[in-house]
Structures are given as C-alpha cells and as structure tokens.
XYZ file of C-alpha atoms in Angstrom:
686
model
C 62.166 85.884 106.314
C 62.300 83.091 103.770
C 62.122 85.502 100.847
C 65.845 86.074 101.177
C 66.609 82.434 100.780
C 65.685 82.495 97.111
C 68.669 84.314 95.577
C 68.340 86.563 92.612
C 69.365 84.828 89.408
C 72.901 85.706 88.317
C 72.887 88.481 85.769
C 74.040 87.542 82.253
C 77.344 88.804 81.014
C 77.069 92.005 79.071
C 79.142 91.543 75.972
C 80.174 94.046 73.387
C 83.030 92.800 71.333
C 85.703 91.546 73.657
C 84.873 93.980 76.465
C 82.345 92.904 79.059
C 81.849 92.739 82.792
C 79.491 91.066 85.188
C 76.648 92.732 87.016
C 75.529 92.399 90.595
C 72.069 91.752 91.972
C 69.335 94.336 92.014
C 69.613 95.907 95.505
C 66.055 97.186 95.190
C 64.665 93.653 95.055
C 62.655 93.012 98.197
C 64.601 90.052 99.533
C 65.530 89.550 103.156
C 69.234 89.923 102.425
C 68.782 93.170 100.498
C 66.577 94.522 103.292
C 69.335 93.756 105.803
C 71.919 95.523 103.646
C 69.628 98.542 103.267
C 69.144 98.628 107.033
C 72.917 98.353 107.481
C 73.442 101.297 105.124
C 70.868 103.407 106.983
C 72.426 102.515 110.363
C 75.857 103.487 109.068
C 74.545 106.942 108.202
C 72.877 107.332 111.603
C 76.061 106.278 113.397
C 78.099 108.746 111.327
C 75.688 111.571 112.157
C 75.649 110.732 115.872
C 79.443 110.558 116.067
C 79.803 113.917 114.345
C 77.350 115.456 116.795
C 79.233 113.918 119.696
C 82.535 115.253 118.389
C 81.021 118.716 118.119
C 79.640 118.517 121.637
C 83.013 117.427 123.013
C 84.727 120.338 121.285
C 82.130 122.719 122.715
C 82.677 121.275 126.174
C 86.407 121.946 125.903
C 85.883 125.520 124.716
C 83.007 126.550 126.994
C 83.760 128.414 130.231
C 80.183 129.088 131.386
C 79.197 126.475 133.960
C 75.560 126.274 132.823
C 76.622 125.743 129.235
C 79.021 123.014 130.304
C 76.307 121.223 132.283
C 73.928 121.362 129.323
C 76.612 120.018 126.975
C 77.370 117.167 129.388
C 73.668 116.293 129.367
C 73.630 116.310 125.567
C 76.708 114.092 125.524
C 75.011 111.550 127.762
C 72.034 111.439 125.360
C 74.335 111.069 122.348
C 76.237 108.216 123.977
C 72.943 106.502 124.758
C 71.851 106.899 121.122
C 75.150 105.448 119.930
C 74.747 102.475 122.242
C 71.260 101.832 120.881
C 72.551 102.062 117.304
C 75.293 99.602 118.220
C 72.690 97.146 119.493
C 70.675 97.541 116.282
C 73.771 96.831 114.196
C 74.528 93.804 116.361
C 71.003 92.607 115.671
C 71.742 92.706 111.942
C 74.973 90.768 112.474
C 73.118 87.985 114.317
C 70.191 87.838 111.850
C 71.265 84.349 110.921
C 67.827 83.126 109.914
C 67.719 85.298 106.807
C 70.808 83.627 105.370
C 69.915 79.989 106.148
C 68.670 77.544 103.541
C 64.916 77.167 103.083
C 65.141 73.430 103.775
C 66.875 73.783 107.137
C 64.935 71.651 109.595
C 66.524 71.071 112.962
C 70.082 72.402 112.894
C 71.800 75.144 114.857
C 72.206 78.197 112.583
C 75.633 79.322 111.425
C 76.923 82.912 111.561
C 77.519 84.741 108.262
C 79.357 88.053 107.878
C 77.583 91.088 106.472
C 79.049 92.905 103.474
C 80.881 96.150 104.075
C 79.082 99.196 102.688
C 80.771 101.958 100.710
C 80.105 105.309 99.072
C 80.082 106.087 95.355
C 83.462 106.919 93.811
C 83.916 109.040 90.677
C 87.071 107.962 88.850
C 86.415 110.029 85.726
C 88.082 113.391 86.421
C 91.169 112.049 88.178
C 91.843 109.311 85.625
C 91.235 111.600 82.651
C 93.642 114.161 84.064
C 96.261 111.499 84.652
C 95.891 110.050 81.154
C 96.431 113.507 79.657
C 99.251 114.495 81.970
C 101.127 111.219 82.311
C 100.382 109.286 79.125
C 99.857 112.328 76.842
C 96.760 110.822 75.276
C 93.315 112.283 74.734
C 91.187 111.209 77.663
C 87.969 111.097 75.612
C 89.308 107.871 74.059
C 89.037 106.205 77.483
C 85.592 107.377 78.616
C 84.073 103.947 77.982
C 86.847 102.186 79.934
C 86.427 104.554 82.887
C 82.659 103.982 82.786
C 83.252 100.213 82.727
C 85.434 100.484 85.826
C 82.814 102.528 87.675
C 80.027 100.154 86.644
C 82.078 97.167 87.797
C 82.605 98.796 91.194
C 78.901 99.580 91.434
C 78.021 95.952 90.667
C 80.406 94.778 93.405
C 78.266 96.532 96.004
C 75.473 93.979 95.464
C 77.072 90.662 94.446
C 74.888 87.601 93.978
C 75.173 84.969 96.711
C 76.885 82.290 94.595
C 80.149 81.618 92.771
C 79.270 84.254 90.170
C 79.239 86.869 92.930
C 82.636 85.689 94.180
C 84.036 85.860 90.642
C 82.634 89.376 90.304
C 84.425 90.580 93.446
C 87.636 88.802 92.472
C 87.479 90.388 89.015
C 87.259 93.851 90.524
C 90.039 93.075 93.012
C 92.345 92.010 90.185
C 91.257 94.962 88.060
C 92.319 97.216 90.925
C 95.821 95.790 90.526
C 95.906 97.052 86.943
C 94.414 100.401 87.964
C 96.972 100.817 90.751
C 99.858 100.142 88.374
C 98.430 102.454 85.694
C 97.219 105.427 87.699
C 98.516 105.432 91.281
C 102.208 106.399 91.392
C 103.974 105.935 94.727
C 105.047 109.595 94.793
C 101.661 111.348 94.734
C 98.015 111.132 95.723
C 95.356 110.898 93.016
C 92.699 112.797 94.937
C 90.188 109.905 94.827
C 88.670 109.326 98.258
C 87.533 105.802 99.061
C 85.116 105.452 101.994
C 84.092 102.134 103.555
C 82.025 101.420 106.655
C 83.135 99.011 109.354
C 80.837 95.963 109.159
C 80.838 95.492 112.953
C 80.764 99.060 114.253
C 79.395 101.115 111.349
C 82.248 103.631 111.643
C 83.365 105.032 108.255
C 87.020 105.085 107.233
C 88.413 106.988 104.249
C 91.683 106.809 102.361
C 93.073 108.360 99.195
C 94.920 105.236 98.070
C 93.763 101.824 96.936
C 94.822 100.010 100.111
C 91.435 100.408 101.800
C 89.562 99.628 98.572
C 91.438 96.387 97.913
C 91.283 95.264 101.551
C 87.530 95.925 101.754
C 86.867 93.955 98.578
C 88.832 91.036 100.040
C 86.770 91.251 103.242
C 83.565 91.159 101.195
C 84.821 88.091 99.299
C 85.273 86.333 102.638
C 81.868 87.575 103.842
C 80.218 86.352 100.648
C 81.734 82.891 101.141
C 80.174 82.780 104.633
C 76.770 83.662 103.179
C 77.173 80.947 100.557
C 78.070 78.485 103.321
C 74.998 79.296 105.401
C 72.808 79.040 102.314
C 73.827 75.451 101.526
C 71.378 72.673 102.324
C 72.800 70.975 105.416
C 70.334 68.082 105.118
C 72.342 66.514 102.278
C 75.909 65.257 102.091
C 76.688 67.462 99.071
C 75.263 70.491 100.850
C 77.357 69.879 103.958
C 80.463 69.379 101.823
C 79.748 72.725 100.138
C 79.270 74.334 103.553
C 82.635 73.059 104.787
C 84.331 74.208 101.580
C 82.755 77.674 101.721
C 83.797 78.327 105.321
C 87.317 77.053 104.645
C 87.561 79.447 101.692
C 86.195 82.283 103.820
C 88.887 81.565 106.395
C 91.496 81.528 103.628
C 90.457 84.912 102.244
C 90.346 86.531 105.688
C 93.726 85.032 106.583
C 95.171 86.310 103.287
C 93.760 89.736 104.119
C 95.364 89.623 107.573
C 98.788 88.704 106.203
C 98.736 91.008 103.166
C 97.135 94.201 104.480
C 98.529 94.630 107.972
C 97.734 98.321 108.552
C 94.121 98.750 107.488
C 92.513 101.517 109.602
C 89.259 99.619 110.152
C 88.503 97.571 113.258
C 86.820 94.714 111.384
C 90.011 94.282 109.309
C 92.553 94.638 112.119
C 94.905 91.653 112.538
C 93.413 90.770 115.935
C 89.826 90.842 114.665
C 90.674 88.918 111.501
C 92.372 86.222 113.584
C 89.145 85.769 115.546
C 87.047 85.701 112.369
C 89.330 83.035 110.867
C 88.857 80.928 114.013
C 85.089 81.394 113.761
C 85.000 80.257 110.130
C 87.092 77.150 110.870
C 84.929 76.331 113.911
C 81.787 76.445 111.758
C 83.489 74.288 109.133
C 84.364 71.758 111.869
C 80.768 71.846 113.085
C 79.549 71.045 109.559
C 82.037 68.152 109.413
C 80.446 66.707 112.573
C 76.975 67.115 111.037
C 78.187 65.216 107.975
C 79.292 62.295 110.189
C 75.848 62.186 111.824
C 73.875 62.798 108.615
C 73.108 59.191 107.685
C 71.820 58.436 111.177
C 73.678 57.088 114.181
C 73.573 53.358 114.602
C 73.886 52.039 118.126
C 77.291 50.539 117.405
C 80.303 50.731 119.725
C 83.034 51.933 117.394
C 80.776 54.429 115.593
C 79.714 55.971 118.916
C 83.381 56.332 119.946
C 84.063 58.184 116.686
C 81.017 60.457 117.041
C 81.822 61.255 120.688
C 85.338 62.361 119.778
C 84.083 64.372 116.788
C 81.614 66.197 119.054
C 84.386 66.830 121.583
C 86.476 68.332 118.776
C 83.712 70.775 117.841
C 83.228 71.731 121.484
C 86.981 72.308 121.830
C 87.275 74.652 118.828
C 84.245 76.657 119.974
C 85.691 76.965 123.478
C 88.929 78.266 121.971
C 86.904 80.670 119.822
C 84.981 81.957 122.847
C 88.258 82.541 124.700
C 89.663 84.478 121.717
C 86.508 86.605 121.485
C 86.929 87.701 125.092
C 90.498 88.927 124.647
C 91.530 92.518 124.111
C 91.331 94.396 121.805
C 88.506 92.542 120.016
C 86.352 92.097 123.119
C 84.874 95.580 122.873
C 83.915 95.306 119.193
C 82.898 91.673 118.717
C 79.088 91.305 118.844
C 78.018 89.998 122.242
C 75.612 87.578 120.570
C 78.490 85.988 118.633
C 80.502 85.391 121.793
C 77.406 84.022 123.528
C 76.635 81.651 120.650
C 80.232 80.377 120.666
C 79.885 79.625 124.396
C 76.507 77.941 123.839
C 77.902 75.705 121.117
C 80.968 74.825 123.201
C 78.739 73.556 126.041
C 76.284 71.899 123.650
C 78.824 69.822 121.740
C 80.733 68.881 124.883
C 77.421 67.626 126.280
C 76.839 65.589 123.106
C 80.282 64.006 123.501
C 79.409 62.870 127.025
C 75.978 61.633 125.916
C 77.408 59.446 123.146
C 80.076 58.132 125.518
C 77.376 57.237 128.049
C 75.398 55.466 125.326
C 78.297 53.280 124.235
C 79.042 52.339 127.880
C 75.459 51.614 128.942
C 73.966 50.024 125.831
C 76.865 47.757 124.896
C 78.282 44.780 126.698
C 81.387 42.859 125.807
C 80.229 39.471 124.497
C 82.305 36.355 123.886
C 83.935 36.343 120.487
C 84.040 40.135 120.123
C 87.298 41.939 119.467
C 88.316 42.726 123.058
C 91.631 44.281 122.084
C 90.024 46.707 119.627
C 87.335 47.826 122.063
C 89.900 48.166 124.846
C 92.109 50.300 122.609
C 89.182 52.536 121.571
C 88.049 53.037 125.157
C 91.574 53.862 126.335
C 91.940 56.450 123.532
C 88.586 57.981 124.454
C 90.032 59.387 127.697
C 93.262 61.182 128.464
C 93.264 59.115 131.678
C 90.849 56.541 133.101
C 89.005 57.302 136.356
C 90.850 56.226 139.452
C 90.625 52.487 140.104
C 89.333 51.625 136.617
C 91.056 50.025 133.641
C 89.676 49.850 130.076
C 89.382 46.060 129.853
C 87.983 45.626 133.390
C 85.403 48.325 132.724
C 84.334 46.672 129.490
C 83.805 43.330 131.230
C 82.139 44.663 134.391
C 78.524 45.644 133.703
C 78.144 47.514 137.001
C 81.235 49.667 136.390
C 80.028 50.471 132.894
C 76.637 51.544 134.236
C 78.163 53.802 136.880
C 80.620 55.421 134.466
C 77.890 55.844 131.860
C 75.566 57.545 134.347
C 78.429 59.862 135.347
C 78.705 60.936 131.713
C 74.931 61.415 131.524
C 74.955 63.648 134.591
C 77.687 65.769 133.089
C 75.852 65.880 129.767
C 72.686 67.146 131.482
C 74.698 69.758 133.386
C 76.364 71.023 130.192
C 73.043 71.119 128.320
C 71.534 73.187 131.118
C 74.536 75.511 131.013
C 74.147 75.996 127.259
C 70.452 76.816 127.684
C 71.228 79.243 130.505
C 73.872 80.995 128.389
C 71.444 81.291 125.484
C 68.761 82.747 127.747
C 71.111 85.521 128.903
C 71.405 86.944 125.375
C 68.323 88.662 124.011
C 69.290 88.019 120.393
C 69.747 84.286 120.974
C 66.448 84.013 122.842
C 64.716 85.106 119.641
C 66.257 82.325 117.521
C 63.567 79.666 117.859
C 65.405 76.814 116.163
C 68.358 77.256 118.526
C 66.111 77.040 121.567
C 64.394 73.951 120.162
C 67.645 72.107 119.444
C 69.084 72.860 122.887
C 65.870 71.848 124.642
C 65.530 68.587 122.696
C 69.146 67.602 123.387
C 68.709 68.238 127.113
C 65.463 66.259 127.278
C 67.103 63.300 125.533
C 69.965 63.160 128.037
C 67.628 63.754 130.976
C 65.262 60.988 129.855
C 68.058 58.434 129.511
C 69.429 59.296 132.952
C 65.960 59.145 134.531
C 65.489 55.612 133.241
C 68.712 54.488 134.962
C 68.722 56.637 138.094
C 69.022 54.971 141.469
C 68.709 56.398 144.951
C 72.371 56.051 145.835
C 73.724 57.662 142.658
C 74.849 60.765 144.533
C 77.140 58.605 146.645
C 78.410 56.201 143.985
C 78.847 58.403 140.911
C 82.201 60.043 140.283
C 83.076 62.961 138.046
C 83.110 61.867 134.434
C 86.521 62.368 132.785
C 86.983 64.656 129.786
C 86.618 63.185 126.306
C 89.696 63.364 124.086
C 88.857 65.355 120.960
C 89.672 63.723 117.653
C 88.527 64.149 114.075
C 89.051 62.236 110.882
C 88.982 65.485 108.909
C 90.885 68.445 110.287
C 89.540 71.542 108.562
C 92.083 74.030 107.257
C 92.106 77.291 105.382
C 91.877 77.298 101.586
C 93.751 80.221 100.070
C 91.897 82.370 97.501
C 92.382 81.212 93.928
C 92.613 84.434 91.968
C 94.114 82.619 88.988
C 90.777 80.958 88.184
C 89.325 84.366 87.239
C 90.465 85.738 83.889
C 90.593 89.536 83.854
C 91.429 91.842 80.956
C 92.976 95.206 81.737
C 90.391 97.861 80.904
C 93.165 100.295 79.983
C 95.329 97.999 77.903
C 95.190 100.531 75.036
C 97.682 102.587 77.049
C 100.298 99.978 76.209
C 102.139 97.092 77.868
C 102.047 97.519 81.622
C 105.734 96.632 81.977
C 106.584 99.953 80.302
C 103.515 102.205 80.392
C 102.829 102.363 84.119
C 102.375 105.065 86.729
C 105.877 104.744 88.176
C 107.580 105.640 84.878
C 107.593 108.966 83.066
C 108.265 109.869 79.474
C 108.542 112.840 77.187
C 105.483 113.868 75.217
C 105.131 111.943 71.914
C 107.357 113.429 69.210
C 106.482 113.230 65.529
C 109.374 112.006 63.413
C 109.219 112.475 59.610
C 111.890 110.558 57.702
C 112.509 108.384 54.680
C 114.307 105.097 54.215
C 117.327 105.896 52.051
C 117.913 103.054 49.592
C 115.869 100.759 51.831
C 117.985 101.563 54.897
C 116.056 102.956 57.859
C 119.227 104.153 59.557
C 118.511 102.287 62.774
C 117.753 98.844 64.108
C 115.039 97.766 66.491
C 115.006 95.769 69.710
C 112.535 94.739 72.365
C 109.074 93.393 71.908
C 105.859 95.326 72.559
C 106.776 98.141 72.608
C 109.713 98.253 70.204
C 112.757 100.464 70.858
C 115.093 102.254 68.482
C 118.585 100.718 68.630
C 121.936 101.396 66.936
C 120.879 104.717 65.403
C 122.989 106.132 62.561
C 123.598 109.763 63.643
C 123.589 110.908 59.986
C 120.362 109.259 58.856
C 117.167 111.203 58.210
C 115.468 109.711 61.282
C 118.254 111.018 63.541
C 118.067 114.410 61.886
C 114.331 114.500 62.564
C 114.905 113.976 66.317
C 115.019 110.222 66.881
C 117.207 109.042 69.771
C 118.520 105.652 70.714
C 116.236 104.014 73.269
C 113.087 105.772 72.024
C 109.893 103.715 72.123
C 107.875 103.666 68.914
C 104.233 104.267 69.815
C 102.672 104.801 66.370
C 103.457 104.727 62.663
C 101.284 106.697 60.277
C 98.726 107.088 63.122
C 98.603 103.298 63.619
C 99.133 102.375 67.276
C 102.257 100.233 67.630
C 102.562 99.829 71.380
C 101.393 96.198 71.271
C 103.086 95.221 67.979
C 106.038 92.864 67.942
C 109.450 93.710 66.508
C 108.831 91.820 63.275
C 105.454 93.497 62.771
C 106.918 96.982 63.273
C 109.838 96.255 60.935
C 107.478 94.901 58.295
C 105.334 98.001 58.557
C 108.323 100.353 58.235
C 109.705 98.556 55.194
C 106.308 98.574 53.492
C 106.604 102.332 52.853
C 109.692 101.931 50.658
C 111.064 105.343 49.611
C 107.920 107.220 50.790
C 107.880 109.569 53.755
C 107.238 107.892 57.085
C 105.592 109.589 60.066
C 106.530 107.917 63.326
C 105.761 108.962 66.886
C 108.229 108.113 69.637
C 108.573 108.752 73.367
C 111.697 108.836 75.521
C 111.859 107.428 79.022
C 112.908 110.055 81.573
C 115.618 109.171 84.066
C 114.231 111.163 86.998
C 110.659 111.139 88.245
C 108.769 114.032 89.707
C 108.097 113.603 93.397
C 105.387 114.840 95.703
C 104.565 114.457 99.380
C 103.408 110.870 99.757
C 102.091 110.404 103.295
C 99.216 107.981 103.585
C 95.958 109.906 103.765
C 93.556 108.294 106.209
C 90.507 109.649 107.952
C 88.250 107.785 110.336
C 85.272 109.348 112.061
C 85.748 109.436 115.796
C 89.521 109.613 115.585
C 91.530 112.585 116.636
C 93.095 114.663 113.883
C 96.414 113.287 112.755
C 99.058 114.483 110.372
C 97.345 112.561 107.571
C 94.135 114.569 108.020
C 95.994 117.836 108.162
C 98.059 117.221 105.054
C 94.957 116.056 103.205
C 92.708 118.947 103.963
C 89.746 116.835 102.953
C 86.167 117.838 103.541
C 85.054 115.558 106.383
C 81.380 116.116 105.674
C 81.763 114.869 102.133
C 80.680 118.251 100.707
C 82.287 119.498 97.514
C 83.626 122.992 97.191
C 81.437 125.136 94.970
C 84.387 126.108 92.817
C 85.024 122.477 91.914
C 83.200 120.643 89.196
C 80.403 118.528 90.631
C 79.681 115.258 88.908
C 76.253 113.710 89.169
C 76.146 111.267 92.078
C 74.340 107.971 92.036
C 72.031 107.016 94.834
C 73.598 105.092 97.718
C 72.365 101.770 96.405
C 71.676 102.738 92.784
C 71.573 99.981 90.215
C 71.000 99.957 86.523
C 71.359 97.603 83.624
C 72.876 100.396 81.581
C 76.369 101.779 81.924
C 76.605 104.981 83.938
C 78.446 107.155 81.482
C 80.199 109.878 83.435
C 81.061 112.469 80.784
C 82.917 114.725 83.177
C 85.276 117.005 81.330
C 88.962 116.792 82.137
C 90.698 119.751 83.725
C 93.608 119.289 81.320
C 93.679 119.395 77.541
C 96.132 118.541 74.826
C 97.669 121.344 72.764
C 95.999 121.885 69.446
C 97.722 120.074 66.598
C 95.430 121.171 63.807
C 93.677 117.841 63.553
C 89.917 117.571 63.750
C 88.733 115.734 66.846
C 87.121 112.455 65.757
C 83.583 111.800 66.987
C 83.181 109.619 70.049
C 81.672 106.229 69.304
C 79.200 105.443 72.003
C 78.715 101.835 73.000
C 75.261 100.393 73.401
C 73.904 100.211 76.929
C 75.880 97.656 77.671
C 84.249 100.992 115.449
C 81.818 101.032 117.505
C 83.653 100.934 120.801
C 84.817 104.375 119.764
C 82.621 105.839 122.446
C 85.778 107.614 123.496
C 87.506 109.981 121.128
C 90.853 108.233 121.227
C 91.516 105.787 118.454
C 94.470 104.190 116.794
C 95.220 102.944 113.331
C 95.873 99.248 113.028
C-alpha cells in the first residue's frame, strides 16, 4: 500500500523553441494510486457493459409476449441488477481506499477522504479541426498538424497528472487551452462532431457530449480531486504539513464550488449542484479537522484556558461533520453518495463531540480556582463554554466549589464515553470502515482514555447525582473558507495563435476566402490608408487606385504581403512593409468579414448510459457502442491508459482540400519527439 505514497517525479518540460507542454505521470508505473485508477477504469467498463445488457433485457421484456420468455428475462434482470450492485460496492471500495493516498509518515491520525479522478476515453481532434481550419479559416490544415498533436498529447497527459502542484498546473493549462480551442473551433451554431466521454467518479456511469461543456467541467472536477489527493498526502505530523493540508482542502472546495456555480447543467451525477454542494462541505470539514490537529500538534498542556480553546475547537469539528452527515442523507445525493463516506462523517461527528466533552471534563476536574488567579477571566471562559449553565449552577460558584466541579466533570466524562462508544458502533456497522485499522485504533484509544479517567473518579451514587452534561459551544480561531481557483498564475500560449488574433479570427465570425490583390503604389501613394492593430484593415480606399481596381474593399483585413503573414503585425509594421516595395508590384492577400453567419441546428447533444432516449440522442444519431462506421476513416486509437514520452502524431488526412493554385506544396517540417443509483431506467439531466 505504501508504494503509492512515493509519487512519481514530475516530468520535465518538453521544450522545442517556444512551444512546449507538460507531461503527466506514467500510468503504467506500479504505484498504489495508479493501480486504483486502473481498477476504476476496468470497473467503469464492466458497469457500462452490465447497464447495456440490462437495457437490452428491459427492451426484450417490453416486446416479449410469450410468458416463459418473460419469466426468463425477469430472472436475467434480477441477476444483472445483482451484478450492478456488486460493481457499485467495488467502486465504493475504491472511493474509500484512503490508506493509499495518506502520507508515509502518518502515525496515529484518522485518515482523510480524497476524491478519485474521473476517467475518460481517447478523443481524436485531428479530422474535425483540420476540416474546420480548411473550411472556416481557408488555410492548409497540414500547417497545424503539430499544434493538433500538441493538443492531443496535452489531453493525454491530463489523464495521469502528478500528485503535486505541477499536476494542478497541468490540468489548469489544459482547462485554459480549452478556452482558446472553444473560441477557435466551436461555433455556437453547429456541432463539431467530436464526442467527449467521461465516467462518473462515484457511479461509473459514462456520459457523452459533443460540446466542450462536459470536457471543461470534468477537468475542473479533476483539479478539485487532485487537490484532495495532495491534501491527504501532506505530512500531518508537522505544522507545515498541516498548513498545506488545510490549504489544499480549501482550494479543492473552491474549485468544486466554482464548478457548481459555473457549470450548472452538467449531465453527470458527481457534478450535479446537489452533489457538489455536499463535496464542498466535505472538503471544508476536513480542512477544519486539520485546523484542530494543528492546535493539538505541539501537545496539550494541562492548562485551563488552553483546554477551553481545544474543547471548543473539537466541538466545531464535530458540528461541521454532523452538518455534513445530515447533507449526505438528503435527496437526491443520498442514493449516490458512498455509504462509507456518510458513515465516516457520522463517526467523526461523534468522535470529536466526545473529545470536546473529555477536554471540558479535564479542565473542570484537574483545575481548582486558587487565590490570586484571574477569577473574572476563568468565569468568562466557563460561561462562554456553554450556551446555558446546568440548572442551579453559576460559572463562578462552580469554579469555587470543588464538589460541583467534580460532578459536572464526571457528567462530561460519561457523555464522552457514550459518544465514543457510539462512534465505534457506527464504524463497526460499515464493512469498509472496519477494515481501516488506524481508524479503529484511534477510536478505541480515545474511548479507553475517557473510560479510564471516569473509572478513577467513579462513586457508587453517581447514577443518582450526575446530571446530563450540557452541549459545548463550538468556536474556532480559524474559520476555514473556500479559496477560488487561481487560473491567472498559469501562463498558457494559444496553440493555434498562427490563425491570427482571437478577437477577429474566431469560430463565431466568418469571412470570404483570401483574395490575392496585385497592385502598385503610384508615385508612392498606396491609394488607401490603414487602421486597426493586428490585424490591420484597409481604410479610406481611393476607388480609382490600382488596389481598388484589383478588388480591394474598405474594411478588408490584410492577412499577408508577398506571402509574409501579417495577421499579428501592427499598423506601423504593415505600412513600413508596403512602402518598402516602392514602385514595384505588390501582392497582398485580404479577407472580408461577412455580415451573416451560416446557421445549423444547435441542440445540446448529450448521451448518458442508462437514460431513456431524448431528443438530443435522436438528433445526434451517435453510435452508442462507440463503434465507427466502416465507411468513415478510422484513426489509430491509443490504449485506454496509453502513455508515451513522444508526441502522438495523428496524420489523419482532412476530408476537405484547398483548390489548386499552382504552387508546390512545401514539405512538412517534423518536430523532434518532443450514476450508479440508475438501477431504474429513468434518469434526468442536471
């Protein structure tokens, strides 16, 4: 198990000129984390197969009229549902495999819950992007084969990010790169025909879409999941490690909250608003728990005011876990949240509430108010420890009366023992939690400590004299809060910047094909002025000049001069270049922005296994089984978790081509290697 705790070293940046991208870990490395991800991928495939078989059996049951056939199909359905339930339990086991993600130096601390990364299928961008470059931008797509390969390699690396800040930067880089890709290649009026498939991390159910919404949302989810894995990996035996743990879980909560507020209609149960709200609560609860551990790290001195602080900090942790457990048992997340997670939240709620009562009992029993001590301060602290004092008691009288302090302290010890026993009972009811040895040891040791202290003070008439201990008021010196994702810290260069400035050359604008303009500057006068800046536009055109006669129009964008790309040149640079030709002929290529855009049917295409057919599936006509029609060009697929240090050059030919212009095609310069409660067939999109 500990082999996963030694992360793979971050891969060096692959540089070639100014174009480079980061690589992920080797998924074939035999680490505990990679084994879990491989098991998750295999389970996803088994769940998909079982759900398809169940759907087929249900359709057969509806169509069959023979009674014997119907009985046999019902029997098969019962077996399939049992198989699905077993697969669900296996997936839940992966989600509660907390030991694999913990730090190697963890000694005696309750494990924290990380999120597993969402799995995906390979995506081939090459054909669709090449077609769009030819059709929309009127450029030869072979010029962009390296950029398309870089994009595909970056996506492949994001499937196995390293468990550190480099892995987070890698995912953020791809997320921001998707923003450029969406603006360049995904117009709002048409579908690109690229199918993105991601598996639900909690249920294993695959969801597919033909737009970038699912892709971007899933990458955000994985950023949050990676932060949770970083948090559980930190050494919680040091102050710096605990501070890193708190920071990581706050950032995870921030990413998941950003996902909830930004992508409100993702058709995946693990990214539904209700589920994300619960996950945000879980991350903040674990951050609060780490804050309490930081308070106790240096050792607890038997000092009155410190024990008051620790008791209220423990009560705060118990409170947030109780709220989390309540949220986990609400619809609609109750059916899809792992049972072991809800059980662990309940266990921790009881455990930390018991610790609050134990520390309160200690400060009451072990401390006596002595002459010369600050009575007012102790009285104020004790009064703030409770929402209300027990009947017949006042803070100052209790502090001065040794007998009252003993009785109230023993009442807190009794309640602490009861809560410890309840936490152990709750843990014993969950099979997954019973197998976490360190959890059982911590709970048992805490109970024995409270029981031993009470045994030393117990008297025969305690049952008659002891009253119910009041609740401890929760309070913390550090209220954890979400930290929003900082995308600005990652610098990303648009892979397809050669297409031109994004403000003009984007998918939601259309132009004419480039026109070649041959003209001369008569007596140093071009016959037009220029305006704008990258790209430059023709302005104030003389209708009788040679440029106008050759076909130039006002408002045209100059894209090249004498085969030199000008889309990124400034106005002064373009003017200087034009004047440098003097009286010689000038060849200039221009494009004109079209007023109207072509439109196509633009319904959102979504398919989720286990859902009934909707209009989006019908209008898509996609192949559910992922098979490609024989008449279509088949590109070589990578293995499900393939990884290579070399770029995967997809040399798929485009289905479009430019008209011949009598110019020899230059050679291509190759770069160096550089949900699961869907046991019913009804489902809804969030």
